[in-house]
XYZ file of N, CA and C in Angstrom:
510
model
N 117.688 88.368 96.592
C 117.280 88.274 95.302
C 117.968 89.457 94.363
N 117.859 90.542 94.928
C 118.481 91.616 93.876
C 119.663 92.418 94.767
N 120.668 91.239 95.084
C 121.810 91.794 95.834
C 122.680 92.649 95.026
N 122.640 92.517 93.785
C 123.740 93.352 93.066
C 123.056 94.673 92.466
N 121.735 94.882 92.790
C 121.177 96.008 92.269
C 121.375 97.165 93.318
N 121.347 98.329 92.768
C 121.532 99.421 93.453
C 120.223 99.761 94.521
N 120.557 100.149 95.564
C 119.313 100.561 96.381
C 118.385 101.481 95.848
N 117.176 101.344 96.188
C 116.320 102.555 95.695
C 116.157 103.684 96.621
N 116.406 104.965 96.368
C 116.184 105.968 97.399
C 114.902 106.636 97.358
N 114.207 106.571 98.333
C 113.115 107.017 98.380
C 112.957 108.490 99.093
N 112.134 109.349 98.583
C 112.260 110.638 99.046
C 111.633 110.597 100.673
N 111.933 111.461 101.444
C 111.420 111.445 102.829
C 110.063 111.627 102.865
N 109.385 112.441 101.994
C 107.791 112.513 101.923
C 107.192 111.163 101.684
N 107.769 110.441 100.578
C 107.296 109.230 100.191
C 107.419 108.081 101.210
N 108.552 108.122 101.720
C 108.860 107.055 102.735
C 107.820 107.347 104.124
N 107.750 108.505 104.558
C 106.898 108.941 105.456
C 105.385 108.316 105.161
N 104.903 108.761 104.079
C 103.630 108.372 103.536
C 103.417 106.953 103.503
N 104.301 106.153 103.145
C 104.440 104.743 102.755
C 104.223 104.115 104.235
N 105.075 104.612 105.166
C 105.139 104.211 106.413
C 103.713 104.158 107.166
N 103.038 105.545 107.026
C 101.813 105.768 107.376
C 100.893 104.875 106.963
N 100.758 104.587 105.588
C 100.095 103.776 105.073
C 99.982 102.283 105.562
N 101.214 101.821 105.683
C 101.574 100.582 106.205
C 101.096 100.253 107.634
N 101.270 101.498 108.649
C 100.850 101.426 109.901
C 99.298 101.158 109.952
N 98.721 101.927 109.171
C 97.324 102.033 108.934
C 96.756 100.699 108.550
N 97.238 100.008 107.580
C 96.877 98.839 107.150
C 97.130 97.587 108.304
N 98.368 97.885 108.880
C 98.581 96.850 109.964
C 97.661 96.896 111.159
N 97.285 98.130 111.470
C 96.412 98.318 112.696
C 95.068 97.571 112.159
N 94.530 97.816 110.891
C 93.152 97.527 110.266
C 93.326 95.848 110.361
N 94.383 95.333 109.958
C 94.658 93.893 109.867
C 94.558 93.202 111.287
N 94.967 93.974 112.232
C 94.986 93.280 113.737
C 93.420 93.459 114.048
N 92.788 94.417 113.704
C 91.359 94.492 114.271
C 90.639 93.463 113.477
N 90.851 93.042 112.161
C 90.187 92.230 111.485
C 90.396 90.900 112.112
N 91.806 90.623 112.338
C 92.149 89.320 112.889
C 91.475 89.075 114.094
N 91.511 90.083 115.048
C 90.770 89.918 116.307
C 89.348 89.542 116.382
N 88.751 90.269 115.290
C 87.198 90.155 115.187
C 87.156 88.725 114.494
N 88.015 88.228 113.655
C 87.802 86.945 113.217
C 87.960 85.884 113.994
N 88.980 86.084 114.980
C 89.291 85.202 116.227
C 88.100 84.987 117.109
N 87.448 86.380 117.497
C 86.284 86.224 118.164
C 85.122 85.480 117.639
N 84.830 85.925 116.414
C 83.860 84.959 115.505
C 84.085 83.645 115.690
N 85.170 83.121 115.474
C 85.559 81.742 115.552
C 85.126 81.067 116.674
N 85.701 82.002 117.898
C 85.455 81.431 119.201
C 83.817 81.375 119.491
N 83.095 82.386 119.026
C 81.712 82.260 119.002
C 81.002 81.145 118.399
N 81.578 80.728 117.016
C 80.923 79.696 116.287
C 81.292 78.319 117.084
N 82.507 78.288 117.510
C 82.664 77.087 118.211
C 81.903 76.964 119.461
N 81.631 78.005 120.485
C 80.863 77.746 121.478
C 79.638 77.321 120.969
N 78.982 77.886 120.085
C 77.537 77.563 119.495
C 77.538 76.074 119.272
N 78.460 75.650 118.326
C 78.627 74.375 118.029
C 78.669 73.430 118.993
N 79.476 73.625 120.072
C 79.722 72.710 121.296
C 78.220 72.708 122.116
N 77.751 74.026 122.200
C 76.512 73.914 122.992
C 75.278 73.075 122.339
N 75.296 73.231 121.027
C 74.209 72.602 120.224
C 74.437 71.055 120.137
N 75.531 70.721 120.128
C 76.025 69.270 120.028
C 75.896 68.679 121.336
N 76.113 69.397 122.600
C 75.824 68.864 124.006
C 74.345 68.659 124.113
N 73.595 69.691 123.601
C 72.151 69.646 123.866
C 71.480 68.617 122.985
N 71.950 68.450 121.682
C 71.395 67.351 120.791
C 71.640 66.067 121.313
N 72.965 65.888 121.891
C 73.365 64.702 122.538
C 72.499 64.205 123.665
N 72.239 65.223 124.627
C 71.508 64.950 125.730
C 69.841 64.812 125.434
N 69.487 65.534 124.094
C 68.031 65.220 123.839
C 67.897 63.946 123.210
N 68.981 63.555 122.507
C 68.894 62.151 121.669
C 68.874 61.227 122.771
N 69.541 61.131 123.776
C 69.736 60.245 124.905
C 68.233 60.148 125.610
N 67.488 61.242 125.694
C 66.301 61.430 126.509
C 65.347 60.877 125.479
N 65.336 61.035 124.171
C 64.386 60.513 123.266
C 64.524 59.143 123.146
N 65.698 58.570 123.153
C 66.000 57.131 122.892
C 65.365 56.404 124.258
N 65.064 57.195 125.314
C 64.744 56.507 126.633
C 63.165 56.711 126.807
N 62.612 57.278 125.717
C 61.205 57.452 125.919
C 60.380 56.289 125.856
N 59.227 56.068 126.611
C 58.618 54.893 126.808
C 57.513 54.687 125.740
N 57.085 55.805 125.343
C 55.883 55.587 124.408
C 55.963 56.917 123.363
N 55.047 56.983 122.281
C 55.107 58.072 121.458
C 54.674 59.367 122.051
N 53.779 59.534 122.948
C 53.287 60.718 123.718
C 54.625 61.322 124.435
N 55.348 60.446 125.112
C 56.619 60.888 125.682
C 57.639 61.362 124.714
N 57.803 60.554 123.899
C 58.559 61.067 122.853
C 58.309 62.308 122.197
N 57.105 62.772 121.812
C 56.672 63.983 121.110
C 56.836 65.164 122.226
N 56.638 64.946 123.499
C 56.645 65.998 124.559
C 58.218 66.369 124.583
N 58.928 65.162 124.771
C 60.513 65.485 124.748
C 60.797 66.133 123.787
N 60.554 65.877 122.669
C 61.002 66.400 121.377
C 60.652 67.893 121.284
N 59.441 68.308 121.639
C 58.886 69.639 121.743
C 59.657 70.540 122.705
N 59.974 69.836 123.937
C 60.570 70.564 124.974
C 62.259 70.863 124.556
N 62.686 70.016 123.566
C 64.144 70.332 123.249
C 64.202 71.476 122.140
N 62.868 71.890 121.425
C 62.893 72.787 120.598
C 63.340 74.222 121.149
N 62.685 74.393 122.424
C 62.861 75.602 122.979
C 64.310 76.165 123.366
N 65.257 74.965 124.122
C 66.599 75.616 124.323
C 67.488 75.832 122.999
N 67.185 74.986 122.078
C 67.739 75.195 120.884
C 67.740 76.591 120.027
N 66.335 77.037 120.112
C 65.961 78.214 119.496
C 66.674 79.350 120.379
N 66.751 79.161 121.919
C 67.240 80.292 122.654
C 68.619 80.495 122.251
N 69.380 79.124 122.127
C 70.865 79.295 121.849
C 70.930 79.930 120.624
N 70.291 79.779 119.528
C 70.321 80.552 118.218
C 70.093 82.038 118.396
N 69.019 82.309 119.043
C 68.779 83.773 119.342
C 70.007 84.490 120.043
N 70.395 83.815 121.138
C 71.684 84.375 121.914
C 73.024 84.400 120.941
N 73.031 83.546 119.983
C 74.148 83.459 118.994
C 73.968 84.774 118.211
N 72.765 84.966 117.716
C 72.443 86.143 116.894
C 72.718 87.455 117.474
N 72.384 87.622 118.823
C 72.662 88.819 119.477
C 74.169 88.942 119.795
N 74.906 87.852 120.002
C 76.408 88.024 120.269
C 76.912 88.326 119.058
N 76.466 87.714 117.826
C 77.125 88.038 116.548
C 76.793 89.547 116.143
N 75.703 89.938 116.484
C 75.380 91.446 116.188
C 76.227 92.384 116.967
N 76.523 92.116 118.277
C 77.378 92.677 119.161
C 78.759 92.745 118.561
N 79.259 91.679 118.244
C 80.637 91.371 117.652
C 80.905 92.312 116.402
N 79.790 92.278 115.370
C 79.889 93.092 114.156
C 79.976 94.587 114.592
N 79.111 94.904 115.434
C 78.857 96.389 115.888
C 80.318 96.752 116.270
N 80.685 95.811 117.454
C 82.260 96.282 118.100
C 83.236 96.533 117.014
N 83.213 95.559 116.256
C 84.242 95.601 115.071
C 84.191 96.824 114.207
N 83.028 97.199 113.829
C 82.749 98.455 113.019
C 83.269 99.717 113.837
N 83.029 99.618 115.085
C 83.457 100.782 116.109
C 84.875 100.914 116.056
N 85.363 99.663 116.396
C 87.054 99.489 116.318
C 87.651 100.111 115.005
N 87.171 99.572 113.730
C 87.786 99.914 112.613
C 87.567 101.381 112.412
N 86.383 102.097 112.751
C 86.210 103.373 112.648
C 87.308 104.162 113.450
N 87.270 103.698 114.767
C 88.298 104.400 115.555
C 89.862 104.419 115.062
N 90.042 103.128 114.571
C 91.493 103.163 113.904
C 91.714 103.969 112.687
N 90.598 104.095 112.009
C 90.719 104.860 110.766
C 90.876 106.425 111.299
N 89.926 106.816 112.169
C 90.020 108.096 112.644
C 91.307 108.527 113.282
N 92.105 107.475 113.828
C 93.350 107.722 114.632
C 94.332 107.745 113.528
N 94.220 107.132 112.168
C 95.275 107.158 111.240
C 95.010 108.200 110.118
N 93.789 108.616 109.787
C 93.516 109.459 108.816
C 94.341 111.037 108.799
N 94.237 111.511 110.001
C 95.027 112.771 110.084
C 96.394 112.620 109.627
N 97.062 111.765 110.057
C 98.576 111.484 109.621
C 98.675 111.245 108.352
N 97.585 110.362 107.845
C 97.723 109.816 106.464
C 97.569 111.049 105.399
N 96.678 112.045 105.894
C 96.179 113.079 105.000
C 97.638 114.060 105.086
N 98.128 114.232 106.236
C 99.354 115.059 106.295
C 100.451 114.662 105.268
N 100.786 113.414 105.543
C 101.866 112.910 104.424
C 101.638 112.843 103.146
N 100.132 112.666 102.761
C 99.629 112.686 101.342
C 99.891 114.149 100.775
N 99.630 115.012 101.802
C 99.710 116.495 101.128
C 101.311 116.761 101.174
N 102.056 116.336 102.102
C 103.487 116.518 101.995
C 104.103 116.005 100.608
N 103.649 114.678 100.230
C 104.024 113.976 99.214
C 103.545 114.810 97.908
N 102.352 115.197 97.919
C 101.953 116.083 96.773
C 102.763 117.197 96.579
N 103.043 117.997 97.572
C 103.758 119.144 97.609
C 105.201 118.832 96.933
N 105.691 117.738 97.383
C 107.023 117.417 96.796
C 106.995 116.972 95.649
N 105.872 116.361 95.038
C 105.829 115.822 93.667
C 105.714 117.173 92.873
N 104.691 117.980 93.130
C 104.608 119.494 92.572
C 105.688 120.093 92.414
N 106.584 120.193 93.482
C 107.707 120.999 93.506
C 108.746 120.518 92.506
N 108.889 119.056 92.613
C 110.006 118.404 91.720
C 109.469 118.542 90.191
N 108.288 118.495 89.944
C 107.755 118.666 88.732
C 108.054 120.010 88.082
N 107.728 121.065 88.803
C 108.260 122.376 88.483
C 109.530 122.645 88.260
N 110.364 122.134 89.037
C 111.961 122.246 89.055
C 112.272 121.491 87.729
N 111.729 120.181 87.447
C 112.064 119.556 86.222
C 111.572 120.101 84.940
N 110.242 120.809 85.077
C 109.903 121.570 83.901
C 110.671 122.860 83.641
N 111.076 123.458 84.780
C 112.093 124.671 84.499
C 113.359 124.209 83.822
N 113.878 123.094 84.241
C 115.209 122.635 83.801
C 114.864 122.295 82.203
N 113.979 121.582 81.886
C 113.543 121.013 80.507
C 113.362 122.394 79.617
N 112.711 123.356 80.027
C 112.468 124.698 79.412
C 113.688 125.362 79.044
N 114.690 125.335 80.248
C 116.208 125.898 80.105
C 116.788 125.289 79.068
N 116.712 123.807 79.138
C 117.579 123.127 77.941
C 117.067 123.434 76.489
N 115.552 123.482 76.413
C 115.100 123.956 75.118
C 115.396 125.293 74.675
N 115.473 126.223 75.543
C 115.949 127.546 75.273
C 117.396 127.551 74.868
N 118.271 126.822 75.492
C 119.604 126.705 75.142
C 119.930 126.161 73.768
N 119.065 125.042 73.382
C 118.965 124.416 72.117
C 118.627 125.348 71.177
N 117.455 126.222 71.458
C 117.119 127.022 70.364
C 118.042 128.004 70.116
N 118.585 128.646 71.034
C 119.452 129.844 71.160
C 120.840 129.238 70.173
N 121.250 128.018 70.468
C 122.243 127.447 69.769
C 122.003 127.333 68.253
N 120.768 126.505 68.119
C 120.293 126.506 66.652
C 119.981 127.937 65.800
N 119.719 128.965 66.632
C 119.505 130.308 66.134
C 120.784 130.787 65.839
N 121.713 130.598 66.608
C 123.219 131.268 66.376
C 123.781 130.506 65.107
N 123.611 129.120 65.079
C 124.146 128.226 64.105
C 123.524 128.697 62.796
N 122.118 128.663 62.741
C 121.338 129.281 61.577
C 121.695 130.536 61.051
N 121.865 131.616 62.002
C 122.361 132.807 61.431
C 123.915 132.795 60.805
N 124.562 132.065 61.318
C 125.937 131.872 60.533
C 126.013 131.076 59.288
N 124.851 130.240 59.207
C 124.765 129.467 58.020
C 124.035 130.468 57.198
N 123.054 131.284 57.716
C 122.384 131.906 56.693
C 123.319 133.165 56.252
N 123.984 133.654 57.315
C 124.914 134.749 56.770
C 125.892 134.230 55.729
N 126.573 133.023 55.943
C 127.411 132.703 55.051
C 126.676 132.467 53.731
N 125.498 131.770 53.685
C 124.788 131.552 52.777
C 124.367 132.799 51.941
N 123.931 133.894 52.461
C 123.729 135.073 51.816
C 124.898 135.673 51.216
N 126.062 135.446 51.816
C 127.354 135.857 51.083
C 127.758 135.083 49.742
N 127.378 133.834 49.983
C 127.576 132.934 48.798
C 126.701 133.437 47.649
N 125.556 133.740 48.094
C 124.428 134.028 47.110
C 124.939 135.381 46.140
N 125.337 136.303 47.146
C 125.749 137.591 46.579
C 126.931 137.403 45.892
N 127.845 136.494 46.214
C 129.075 136.022 45.132
C 128.766 135.799 43.838
N 127.713 134.677 44.010
C 127.274 134.034 42.926
C 126.606 135.204 41.950
N 125.772 136.079 42.641
C 125.284 137.009 41.697
C 126.180 138.041 41.138
N 127.345 138.321 41.883
C 128.354 139.171 41.278
C 128.972 138.541 40.257
N 129.274 137.292 40.398
C 130.035 136.576 39.275
C 129.386 136.426 37.981
N 127.901 136.357 37.981
C 127.037 136.186 37.092
C 126.935 137.555 36.191
N 127.199 138.711 36.688
C 127.070 139.929 36.083
C 128.602 140.199 35.595
């Protein structure tokens, strides 16, 4: 896309910091992806189990001979379904807790390096800013000296011209 453009040169500190941040984001993304995959599998298992139970329950209910048998079969089917939902909630809680632990562990692994590279980058920026400030101050001093030297020359010739004019008027 930018084949004719000049390559951007990054300072080593900035490059190191960006790589560290990228590695951190990559590891967090992997953890999130793994957790999402586990959550999908958990939801799929629940849906399959509930569909099998409901299919089995509907078959039994269709075979009921009278209303009493139908109601007792229907009441008996409520318990396994609620047990499945309770088990799902427990597994979901465990999944979220494990994901939280893994994300914290990932952050703990990356934060020291991220902090180190951030400090190195800040030091480099401060050093370069001080150098550029000194260069700018030096340029300003040189400009002021040139203006001052030019002003004295113009002022000296101006005072000579004024004294000549005064002498000629007398």
